[in-house]
Coordinates of C-alpha atoms in Angstrom, one line a residue:
M835 CA -100.2 -36.5 -45.2
R836 CA -98.0 -35.9 -42.2
L837 CA -95.4 -38.4 -43.5
A838 CA -95.5 -36.8 -46.9
R839 CA -94.8 -33.4 -45.4
R840 CA -91.9 -34.8 -43.5
R841 CA -90.4 -36.3 -46.6
F842 CA -90.9 -32.9 -48.3
L843 CA -89.1 -31.2 -45.5
T844 CA -86.1 -33.4 -45.9
L845 CA -85.2 -31.2 -48.8
T846 CA -84.6 -28.3 -46.5
G847 CA -80.8 -28.5 -46.1
A848 CA -80.0 -28.9 -49.8
A849 CA -82.9 -27.2 -51.6
T850 CA -82.8 -24.0 -49.6
A851 CA -79.3 -23.4 -50.9
V852 CA -81.2 -22.8 -54.1
A853 CA -79.8 -24.0 -57.4
F854 CA -80.2 -20.8 -59.3
G855 CA -80.0 -22.4 -62.7
T856 CA -82.7 -22.8 -65.3
N857 CA -84.9 -25.0 -63.0
L858 CA -85.5 -25.7 -59.4
P859 CA -85.9 -29.0 -57.7
G860 CA -89.6 -29.9 -57.3
T861 CA -92.0 -32.7 -56.6
A862 CA -94.2 -32.5 -59.6
V863 CA -94.6 -35.8 -61.4
R864 CA -94.5 -36.2 -65.2
T865 CA -97.5 -38.3 -66.2
G866 CA -96.9 -38.7 -69.9
T867 CA -99.8 -36.7 -71.1
T868 CA -99.3 -35.0 -74.5
P869 CA -97.9 -31.5 -74.0
S870 CA -100.1 -28.6 -75.1
G871 CA -98.9 -25.5 -73.3
G872 CA -95.4 -25.3 -74.7
L873 CA -93.7 -25.5 -71.2
T874 CA -90.1 -26.5 -71.0
G875 CA -89.9 -28.2 -67.7
N876 CA -91.7 -28.7 -64.3
P877 CA -94.1 -25.8 -64.1
F878 CA -94.8 -26.2 -60.4
T879 CA -91.5 -24.9 -59.0
L880 CA -93.4 -22.4 -56.8
G881 CA -95.7 -25.0 -55.2
V882 CA -99.4 -24.9 -54.7
A883 CA -101.5 -23.2 -52.0
S884 CA -105.1 -22.6 -50.8
G885 CA -106.7 -19.8 -48.9
D886 CA -109.7 -17.7 -47.8
P887 CA -111.8 -20.7 -46.6
L888 CA -115.6 -20.3 -46.5
A889 CA -118.2 -22.8 -45.4
G890 CA -118.7 -24.1 -48.9
A891 CA -115.7 -22.8 -50.9
V892 CA -111.9 -22.3 -50.9
V893 CA -109.4 -20.8 -53.3
I894 CA -106.7 -23.0 -54.7
W895 CA -103.6 -21.5 -56.3
T896 CA -100.5 -22.2 -58.4
R897 CA -98.3 -20.4 -60.8
L898 CA -96.7 -21.9 -63.9
A899 CA -93.0 -21.1 -63.7
P900 CA -90.6 -23.8 -65.2
K901 CA -87.8 -21.2 -65.0
P902 CA -88.9 -19.0 -62.1
F903 CA -86.0 -16.5 -62.3
E904 CA -86.5 -15.7 -66.0
P905 CA -89.1 -13.3 -67.4
L906 CA -92.6 -14.7 -67.2
G907 CA -91.1 -17.6 -65.2
G908 CA -89.9 -19.2 -68.4
A909 CA -93.5 -19.9 -69.6
P910 CA -94.6 -18.9 -73.2
Y911 CA -96.5 -15.6 -73.7
K912 CA -99.8 -17.3 -74.3
P913 CA -102.7 -18.7 -72.2
V914 CA -102.2 -22.2 -70.9
G915 CA -104.9 -24.5 -69.8
V916 CA -104.5 -26.0 -66.4
D917 CA -106.5 -29.0 -65.1
W918 CA -107.4 -29.1 -61.4
Q919 CA -109.0 -31.5 -59.0
V920 CA -110.4 -31.4 -55.5
A921 CA -111.0 -34.7 -53.6
K922 CA -112.2 -35.9 -50.2
D923 CA -109.1 -38.1 -49.9
E924 CA -105.4 -37.6 -50.6
H925 CA -105.4 -40.5 -53.1
F926 CA -108.1 -38.8 -55.2
R927 CA -110.4 -41.8 -55.2
Q928 CA -113.3 -39.4 -54.3
V929 CA -112.9 -36.4 -56.6
V930 CA -115.8 -34.0 -55.8
R931 CA -114.8 -31.0 -58.0
A932 CA -112.7 -30.7 -61.2
G933 CA -112.2 -28.4 -64.1
R934 CA -109.8 -26.4 -66.3
A935 CA -108.5 -23.0 -65.5
T936 CA -106.6 -20.7 -67.8
A937 CA -103.1 -19.4 -66.7
R938 CA -102.8 -16.1 -68.4
P939 CA -99.4 -14.4 -69.2
E940 CA -100.7 -11.0 -68.1
F941 CA -101.0 -12.4 -64.6
A942 CA -97.7 -14.2 -64.7
H943 CA -99.5 -17.5 -65.5
S944 CA -100.9 -17.6 -62.0
V945 CA -104.1 -19.7 -61.4
H946 CA -106.8 -18.8 -58.8
V947 CA -109.7 -21.2 -58.7
D948 CA -112.6 -20.4 -56.3
V949 CA -113.8 -23.9 -55.7
Q950 CA -117.5 -23.8 -54.8
G951 CA -120.0 -26.4 -53.6
L952 CA -117.9 -28.0 -50.9
Q953 CA -119.1 -29.4 -47.6
P954 CA -118.5 -27.2 -44.6
G955 CA -115.9 -28.0 -41.9
R956 CA -113.9 -30.7 -43.6
H957 CA -110.5 -31.4 -45.2
Y958 CA -110.1 -31.6 -48.9
W959 CA -107.0 -32.4 -51.1
Y960 CA -106.3 -30.6 -54.4
R961 CA -103.8 -30.7 -57.2
F962 CA -103.1 -29.3 -60.7
R963 CA -101.9 -30.9 -64.0
V964 CA -100.5 -29.3 -67.1
D965 CA -98.4 -30.6 -70.0
G966 CA -98.1 -34.0 -68.4
Y967 CA -96.9 -32.6 -65.1
L968 CA -98.8 -33.3 -61.9
S969 CA -98.3 -30.9 -59.0
Q970 CA -97.8 -31.6 -55.4
T971 CA -100.9 -32.4 -53.5
G972 CA -102.1 -29.8 -51.1
R973 CA -104.5 -30.2 -48.1
T974 CA -107.1 -27.5 -47.3
R975 CA -110.1 -27.1 -45.1
T976 CA -113.4 -25.4 -45.4
A977 CA -114.9 -23.3 -42.6
P978 CA -117.8 -24.8 -40.4
A979 CA -121.3 -23.9 -41.4
P980 CA -122.3 -20.4 -40.2
G981 CA -124.7 -21.5 -37.5
Q982 CA -122.7 -24.4 -36.2
R983 CA -122.2 -24.4 -32.5
G984 CA -119.3 -25.8 -30.5
G985 CA -116.3 -27.5 -32.0
Q986 CA -112.7 -26.2 -32.0
L987 CA -110.7 -23.9 -34.2
T988 CA -106.9 -24.0 -34.4
L989 CA -105.0 -21.2 -36.2
G990 CA -101.3 -20.8 -36.8
V991 CA -100.3 -17.1 -36.8
S992 CA -97.2 -15.2 -37.8
S993 CA -95.7 -12.6 -40.1
C994 CA -92.5 -11.1 -41.5
Q995 CA -90.5 -13.6 -43.5
S996 CA -87.4 -11.8 -44.9
W997 CA -85.7 -14.4 -47.0
P998 CA -82.1 -13.2 -46.5
D999 CA -82.6 -12.9 -42.7
G1000 CA -82.3 -16.7 -42.4
Y1001 CA -83.8 -20.1 -43.2
Y1002 CA -87.5 -20.7 -43.1
T1003 CA -87.2 -23.3 -40.3
A1004 CA -90.3 -21.9 -38.5
Q1005 CA -92.4 -22.4 -41.6
G1006 CA -91.2 -26.0 -41.7
H1007 CA -92.4 -26.6 -38.2
L1008 CA -95.7 -24.9 -38.8
A1009 CA -96.2 -27.3 -41.7
D1010 CA -96.2 -30.1 -39.2
E1011 CA -98.8 -28.5 -36.9
D1012 CA -102.4 -29.6 -37.2
V1013 CA -103.9 -26.2 -37.8
D1014 CA -107.2 -25.4 -39.6
A1015 CA -105.8 -22.3 -41.2
V1016 CA -102.7 -20.0 -41.1
V1017 CA -103.2 -16.3 -40.6
F1018 CA -100.3 -14.3 -42.1
L1019 CA -100.1 -10.7 -40.9
G1020 CA -97.9 -9.0 -43.5
D1021 CA -94.5 -8.7 -45.0
Y1022 CA -94.7 -11.8 -47.1
I1023 CA -91.7 -10.4 -49.0
Y1024 CA -89.3 -7.6 -48.4
E1025 CA -88.6 -5.3 -51.3
Y1026 CA -84.9 -4.9 -50.6
G1027 CA -82.2 -6.0 -53.0
I1028 CA -80.4 -9.3 -52.0
A1029 CA -76.7 -9.8 -51.8
A1030 CA -75.1 -12.7 -53.7
A1031 CA -74.6 -14.8 -50.5
G1032 CA -78.3 -14.4 -49.6
G1033 CA -77.6 -12.7 -46.2
L1034 CA -77.6 -15.0 -43.2
R1035 CA -78.2 -18.0 -45.5
N1036 CA -74.6 -17.6 -46.6
L1037 CA -75.1 -19.5 -49.8
T1038 CA -72.3 -21.0 -51.9
D1039 CA -74.4 -20.9 -55.0
P1040 CA -74.9 -17.1 -55.5
V1041 CA -78.2 -15.4 -55.8
P1042 CA -78.5 -14.1 -59.4
D1043 CA -77.5 -10.5 -60.2
Q1044 CA -81.1 -9.4 -61.0
F1045 CA -81.9 -9.6 -57.3
R1046 CA -79.3 -6.9 -56.3
T1047 CA -81.7 -4.0 -56.9
E1048 CA -84.8 -3.0 -54.8
A1049 CA -88.1 -4.2 -56.2
D1050 CA -90.2 -1.5 -57.8
T1051 CA -91.3 -2.8 -61.2
L1052 CA -93.8 -5.6 -61.8
D1053 CA -91.1 -7.9 -63.2
R1054 CA -88.9 -7.3 -60.2
Y1055 CA -91.7 -7.9 -57.6
R1056 CA -92.5 -11.1 -59.4
L1057 CA -88.9 -12.2 -59.1
Q1058 CA -88.9 -11.5 -55.4
Y1059 CA -92.0 -13.6 -54.9
A1060 CA -90.5 -16.4 -57.0
L1061 CA -87.4 -16.5 -54.8
Y1062 CA -89.4 -16.5 -51.6
K1063 CA -91.9 -19.1 -52.8
S1064 CA -89.1 -21.4 -54.1
D1065 CA -88.3 -22.2 -50.4
P1066 CA -89.4 -25.8 -49.6
N1067 CA -90.4 -25.0 -46.0
L1068 CA -92.7 -22.2 -47.1
Q1069 CA -94.2 -24.4 -49.8
A1070 CA -94.7 -27.1 -47.2
A1071 CA -96.6 -24.7 -44.9
H1072 CA -98.9 -23.8 -47.8
L1073 CA -99.4 -27.4 -48.6
N1074 CA -100.6 -28.2 -45.0
A1075 CA -103.5 -25.7 -44.6
P1076 CA -105.3 -22.7 -46.2
W1077 CA -103.8 -19.3 -45.6
I1078 CA -105.6 -16.1 -44.8
T1079 CA -103.2 -13.2 -45.6
T1080 CA -102.9 -9.5 -45.4
W1081 CA -100.1 -7.2 -46.3
D1082 CA -98.1 -4.6 -44.4
D1083 CA -95.5 -2.2 -45.8
H1084 CA -92.7 -4.3 -47.3
E1085 CA -94.9 -5.8 -50.0
V1086 CA -94.6 -2.3 -51.5
Q1087 CA -92.0 -0.2 -49.6
D1088 CA -90.8 0.1 -46.0
N1089 CA -93.2 2.3 -44.0
Y1090 CA -95.2 3.6 -46.9
A1091 CA -98.4 5.3 -46.0
G1092 CA -101.3 5.4 -48.5
L1093 CA -100.1 7.7 -51.3
T1094 CA -96.8 8.6 -49.5
S1095 CA -93.6 6.7 -50.2
K1096 CA -90.7 6.5 -47.9
S1097 CA -88.7 8.9 -50.1
N1098 CA -91.7 11.2 -50.7
A1099 CA -91.6 10.4 -54.4
P1100 CA -94.2 12.2 -56.7
V1101 CA -97.6 10.6 -56.0
E1102 CA -98.2 9.6 -59.6
D1103 CA -94.8 7.8 -59.7
F1104 CA -95.5 6.0 -56.4
L1105 CA -98.9 4.9 -57.5
V1106 CA -97.3 3.1 -60.4
R1107 CA -95.1 1.3 -58.0
R1108 CA -98.0 0.5 -55.7
A1109 CA -100.0 -0.9 -58.6
N1110 CA -97.0 -3.1 -59.6
A1111 CA -96.7 -4.4 -56.0
Y1112 CA -100.4 -5.0 -55.5
R1113 CA -100.6 -6.9 -58.8
A1114 CA -97.7 -9.2 -57.9
Y1115 CA -99.1 -9.8 -54.4
W1116 CA -102.4 -11.0 -55.8
E1117 CA -100.6 -13.1 -58.5
H1118 CA -98.7 -15.1 -55.8
L1119 CA -101.2 -15.7 -53.1
P1120 CA -104.5 -17.7 -52.9
L1121 CA -106.9 -14.7 -53.0
R1122 CA -110.2 -14.5 -54.7
G1123 CA -110.7 -12.3 -57.8
P1124 CA -110.9 -9.9 -59.2
A1125 CA -107.3 -8.9 -59.5
P1126 CA -106.2 -5.4 -58.2
Q1127 CA -107.4 -2.5 -60.4
G1128 CA -104.3 -0.4 -60.8
P1129 CA -103.0 0.9 -57.4
D1130 CA -106.2 -0.2 -55.5
Y1131 CA -107.3 -3.5 -54.0
M1132 CA -110.0 -4.3 -51.5
L1133 CA -108.1 -6.6 -49.1
Y1134 CA -110.0 -6.2 -45.8
R1135 CA -112.6 -8.9 -45.4
R1136 CA -114.2 -11.2 -42.8
F1137 CA -114.4 -15.0 -42.2
T1138 CA -116.9 -16.9 -40.0
F1139 CA -116.1 -20.2 -38.3
G1140 CA -119.5 -21.4 -37.2
R1141 CA -120.7 -19.7 -34.0
L1142 CA -117.3 -20.3 -32.5
A1143 CA -115.2 -17.5 -34.1
E1144 CA -115.2 -14.6 -36.5
L1145 CA -112.0 -13.4 -38.1
S1146 CA -111.8 -9.8 -39.5
V1147 CA -108.8 -8.9 -41.6
L1148 CA -107.6 -5.3 -41.7
D1149 CA -105.5 -3.4 -44.3
T1150 CA -103.7 -0.6 -42.4
R1151 CA -101.4 0.6 -45.3
Q1152 CA -103.6 1.4 -48.3
Y1153 CA -105.7 4.1 -46.7
R1154 CA -103.4 5.6 -44.0
S1155 CA -102.2 9.2 -43.6
D1156 CA -98.5 9.9 -43.6
Q1157 CA -96.8 9.2 -40.2
A1158 CA -96.7 12.1 -37.7
S1159 CA -93.6 13.9 -36.7
G1160 CA -91.4 12.4 -39.5
D1161 CA -92.1 8.8 -38.4
G1162 CA -90.0 6.8 -35.9
W1163 CA -90.3 6.8 -32.1
K1164 CA -91.5 10.2 -30.9
A1165 CA -93.0 11.9 -27.9
D1166 CA -96.7 12.8 -27.7
S1167 CA -97.8 15.6 -29.9
D1168 CA -100.8 17.3 -31.4
A1169 CA -100.0 15.7 -34.7
R1170 CA -100.1 12.2 -33.2
R1171 CA -103.6 13.0 -31.9
D1172 CA -104.9 14.8 -34.9
P1173 CA -108.4 13.4 -35.7
A1174 CA -107.8 14.1 -39.4
R1175 CA -105.1 11.5 -39.6
V1176 CA -106.2 7.9 -40.1
L1177 CA -104.6 4.5 -40.2
A1178 CA -107.4 2.2 -41.3
G1179 CA -109.7 5.0 -42.6
Q1180 CA -113.2 5.8 -41.6
Q1181 CA -114.9 3.4 -44.0
Q1182 CA -112.8 0.4 -42.9
T1183 CA -113.1 1.3 -39.2
Q1184 CA -116.9 1.6 -39.4
W1185 CA -117.0 -1.7 -41.3
Y1186 CA -115.0 -3.5 -38.6
L1187 CA -116.9 -2.0 -35.6
A1188 CA -120.3 -2.7 -37.1
G1189 CA -119.3 -6.3 -37.8
L1190 CA -118.0 -6.7 -34.2
Q1191 CA -121.2 -5.2 -32.8
H1192 CA -123.4 -7.6 -34.8
S1193 CA -121.3 -10.7 -34.4
R1194 CA -122.9 -13.8 -32.9
A1195 CA -119.6 -15.6 -32.5
T1196 CA -118.1 -16.5 -29.1
W1197 CA -114.6 -15.2 -30.2
N1198 CA -114.0 -12.2 -32.4
V1199 CA -110.4 -12.1 -33.8
L1200 CA -108.9 -9.1 -35.5
A1201 CA -106.0 -9.8 -37.9
N1202 CA -104.1 -6.5 -37.7
Q1203 CA -100.7 -5.4 -39.0
V1204 CA -99.3 -3.0 -36.4
I1205 CA -99.6 -2.9 -32.6
M1206 CA -103.0 -1.5 -31.5
S1207 CA -102.4 -1.3 -27.8
R1208 CA -100.4 1.5 -26.2
M1209 CA -96.7 0.7 -26.2
D1210 CA -94.5 3.3 -24.5
L1211 CA -90.7 2.8 -25.1
D1212 CA -89.7 5.2 -22.2
P1213 CA -90.0 3.7 -18.7
T1214 CA -89.7 7.2 -17.1
P1215 CA -92.8 9.4 -16.6
A1216 CA -92.2 10.7 -20.1
D1217 CA -93.4 8.8 -23.2
L1218 CA -92.1 7.6 -26.5
Y1219 CA -94.5 6.2 -29.1
N1220 CA -94.1 4.4 -32.5
M1221 CA -95.5 6.8 -35.2
D1222 CA -95.9 3.9 -37.6
A1223 CA -98.2 1.9 -35.2
W1224 CA -101.7 2.7 -33.9
D1225 CA -100.0 4.9 -31.3
G1226 CA -99.1 7.3 -34.1
Y1227 CA -102.8 7.7 -35.0
G1228 CA -104.2 8.5 -31.5
A1229 CA -107.7 9.7 -32.5
E1230 CA -108.5 6.6 -34.7
Q1231 CA -106.8 4.4 -32.2
K1232 CA -109.2 5.7 -29.5
V1233 CA -112.2 5.0 -31.7
M1234 CA -111.0 1.4 -32.3
L1235 CA -110.1 0.7 -28.6
D1236 CA -113.3 2.3 -27.3
G1237 CA -115.2 0.0 -29.8
L1238 CA -113.4 -3.0 -28.5
A1239 CA -114.1 -2.1 -24.9
A1240 CA -117.8 -1.5 -25.6
N1241 CA -117.9 -5.1 -27.0
R1242 CA -115.9 -6.7 -24.2
H1243 CA -118.6 -9.4 -24.0
R1244 CA -117.7 -10.5 -27.5
N1245 CA -114.3 -11.7 -26.4
P1246 CA -112.1 -9.6 -28.7
V1247 CA -108.7 -11.0 -29.6
V1248 CA -106.3 -8.8 -31.7
V1249 CA -103.4 -10.6 -33.5
T1250 CA -100.6 -8.4 -34.8
G1251 CA -97.4 -8.6 -36.8
D1252 CA -94.7 -6.2 -37.8
V1253 CA -92.3 -6.0 -34.8
H1254 CA -90.3 -9.3 -35.1
A1255 CA -91.0 -10.1 -31.5
G1256 CA -93.5 -12.1 -29.5
Y1257 CA -95.6 -9.9 -27.2
A1258 CA -98.7 -10.8 -25.1
M1259 CA -100.8 -7.9 -23.8
D1260 CA -103.9 -7.3 -21.8
M1261 CA -106.0 -4.5 -23.5
K1262 CA -106.9 -2.0 -20.8
R1263 CA -109.3 0.9 -20.3
D1264 CA -106.3 2.7 -19.0
F1265 CA -103.0 1.2 -20.1
A1266 CA -101.1 3.0 -17.4
D1267 CA -103.2 1.6 -14.6
P1268 CA -102.7 -2.2 -14.0
S1269 CA -106.0 -2.3 -12.0
S1270 CA -108.0 -0.8 -14.9
Q1271 CA -110.6 -3.1 -16.5
T1272 CA -109.3 -5.5 -19.1
Y1273 CA -111.6 -5.9 -22.2
G1274 CA -109.5 -8.0 -24.6
V1275 CA -106.0 -9.3 -25.4
E1276 CA -103.5 -8.5 -28.1
L1277 CA -101.2 -11.3 -29.2
V1278 CA -98.1 -10.5 -31.3
P1279 CA -96.5 -13.7 -32.7
T1280 CA -92.9 -13.2 -33.5
S1281 CA -91.6 -13.1 -37.1
F1282 CA -91.0 -16.2 -39.2
S1283 CA -87.5 -15.0 -40.1
S1284 CA -87.1 -11.2 -40.1
G1285 CA -84.6 -10.1 -37.5
G1286 CA -82.3 -13.1 -37.9
N1287 CA -81.7 -15.4 -35.0
G1288 CA -83.0 -12.9 -32.4
V1289 CA -82.6 -12.9 -28.7
E1290 CA -84.7 -13.8 -25.7
V1291 CA -85.2 -10.2 -24.6
S1292 CA -83.4 -7.2 -26.1
A1293 CA -82.6 -3.9 -24.4
N1294 CA -85.7 -2.4 -25.9
G1295 CA -87.7 -5.4 -24.8
T1296 CA -86.6 -4.7 -21.3
K1297 CA -87.7 -1.1 -21.6
F1298 CA -91.1 -2.2 -22.9
L1299 CA -91.6 -4.5 -19.9
A1300 CA -90.7 -1.6 -17.5
A1301 CA -92.9 1.0 -19.2
N1302 CA -96.0 -1.1 -20.0
P1303 CA -97.6 -3.0 -17.1
H1304 CA -100.2 -4.6 -19.4
L1305 CA -97.4 -6.3 -21.3
K1306 CA -97.1 -9.9 -20.1
L1307 CA -94.5 -11.5 -22.4
V1308 CA -91.5 -10.4 -24.5
N1309 CA -89.7 -13.1 -26.5
E1310 CA -87.6 -12.0 -29.5
K1311 CA -86.7 -15.3 -31.1
R1312 CA -88.2 -16.5 -34.5
G1313 CA -91.4 -18.6 -34.7
Y1314 CA -95.1 -18.4 -34.6
C1315 CA -98.2 -18.8 -32.4
V1316 CA -100.8 -21.5 -32.3
L1317 CA -104.2 -20.4 -31.1
R1318 CA -106.8 -23.1 -30.1
F1319 CA -110.3 -21.9 -29.6
D1320 CA -113.3 -23.7 -28.1
E1321 CA -116.5 -22.4 -26.4
R1322 CA -114.8 -22.1 -23.0
E1323 CA -111.3 -20.8 -23.6
L1324 CA -108.5 -19.7 -26.0
H1325 CA -105.2 -21.5 -25.5
V1326 CA -102.2 -19.7 -26.9
D1327 CA -98.7 -21.3 -27.5
F1328 CA -95.8 -19.0 -28.4
R1329 CA -93.4 -21.3 -30.3
A1330 CA -89.9 -20.4 -31.3
V1331 CA -86.7 -21.8 -32.8
P1332 CA -83.2 -21.1 -31.3
Y1333 CA -81.6 -20.1 -34.6
I1334 CA -82.2 -19.7 -38.3
D1335 CA -78.8 -18.9 -39.7
R1336 CA -78.5 -22.6 -40.5
P1337 CA -81.1 -25.3 -41.1
G1338 CA -82.4 -27.9 -38.7
A1339 CA -83.3 -25.9 -35.5
P1340 CA -85.9 -27.6 -33.2
V1341 CA -89.0 -25.8 -32.1
S1342 CA -90.3 -25.4 -28.6
T1343 CA -93.1 -23.6 -26.7
V1344 CA -91.6 -20.7 -24.9
H1345 CA -94.8 -19.6 -23.2
S1346 CA -98.5 -20.5 -23.0
F1347 CA -101.5 -18.5 -22.0
V1348 CA -105.2 -19.2 -21.5
V1349 CA -108.0 -16.6 -22.1
E1350 CA -111.4 -17.5 -20.6
A1351 CA -114.5 -16.7 -22.6
G1352 CA -116.4 -14.0 -20.8
N1353 CA -113.4 -13.1 -18.6
P1354 CA -110.9 -11.2 -20.8
G1355 CA -107.3 -11.3 -19.8
L1356 CA -104.2 -13.5 -20.0
N1357 CA -103.8 -16.3 -17.5
T1358 CA -100.7 -18.4 -16.9
V1359 CA -100.4 -22.0 -17.9
A1360 CA -98.5 -24.8 -16.2
G1361 CA -97.0 -22.6 -13.5
E1362 CA -95.4 -20.1 -15.8
A1363 CA -95.3 -16.7 -14.1
V1364 CA -97.3 -13.9 -15.6
R1365 CA -96.5 -10.6 -14.0

């Protein structure tokens, strides 16, 4: 499987300069079966994926799109039967589950199969077949049995993959990591229009004209996903392991808040756009049904990995109040601390804290979109807070942080996206006092691509280090984190590439930490200085 992934990644240099003709290069194999779906070419141009692993089940996904940049992906407007198989081995000599799903045109011919009856804690391989075409083979893994003790869990974690900001080199390296699952923390697409040259990709084969405008209709969001998912490195990362995803703002619109758009559009108009965006999101990711109902979708959920770890996934966009003080970085204010303003909402907050309190897992991981810990941008005695992060919702932030502190013995670990930088923080009873009790850690893997090549530490990064004594690392290159849990400790590697404005960058570990179970806080590894 590792060799197969490496062969797949050799496409990177050529195939990421996408051939924007009627078809894309792909690895589907024509088997000679009699056609039945009326497809006009390889339907698996957007790859395959799996996600949301349970102890006895996992979701497998594909979308039929022989011409992905045409309406409906070039597939006929009719239901198409798609055969699927799940096996214990990559050669499919031991098929354990198989069936036929229906790819429906109203869902862009996407296929979501919730494969049940699997054994806990083991790898499986899966594939699809339609009209004589056989898809790529994906590898997935079920979660351990709920009561299983011991063992290990390895997660790859990142967020923010703006396609025109550079090549998906980091995803290619993640595809070669031996992880049990990938946790993606939001901004799978960006809604912005894309220039002909594809931004930092600087393509000679231009991006088609239909990508110039910002995504707001269902067809336009579908096009954006098709472009992103056509990238071979992203496809390879999905082939390697199941993904557990959540969204942030750019899957709909930059910094939207619940019913409020960035441009303060009429609510009824914005809800149509939100419904379009949520539908396209579900169509293109390995999520369980049912599909979103209009502008609403229950995305927050919880996963258990034996007695070792529990992972809770938040949605901090759908239910939030409008940002205080006009958004942006602002000084403290009554509006910032108004208890009527929420980020996750009362129902979701209570769901999370009740689950944390009753958890029997050694480690309790919270997958979260925006920074939860205090982050002051002003190193003077004054303060400056991000109104789009938890700092902008001070009352609910306090409820969440107090809940984490009360459950210090449950080893809380918050993983966060959004900011296109790698941060590592001790979570403190008093963030301004370095001697205050530590009750957990917040880890912010950098972005996959958003922000371009990046720098080691920017001017703002230097300010953050000066103003926040609980902040132990800033690195603003592109990459991801690998988290390895066992009963005794969590080992964290921050991994980054030196550039993404051209293919082929190597990956390296820029910093590593260890967190001991029962002793919250970041500890240095291999002599690396932690201030």
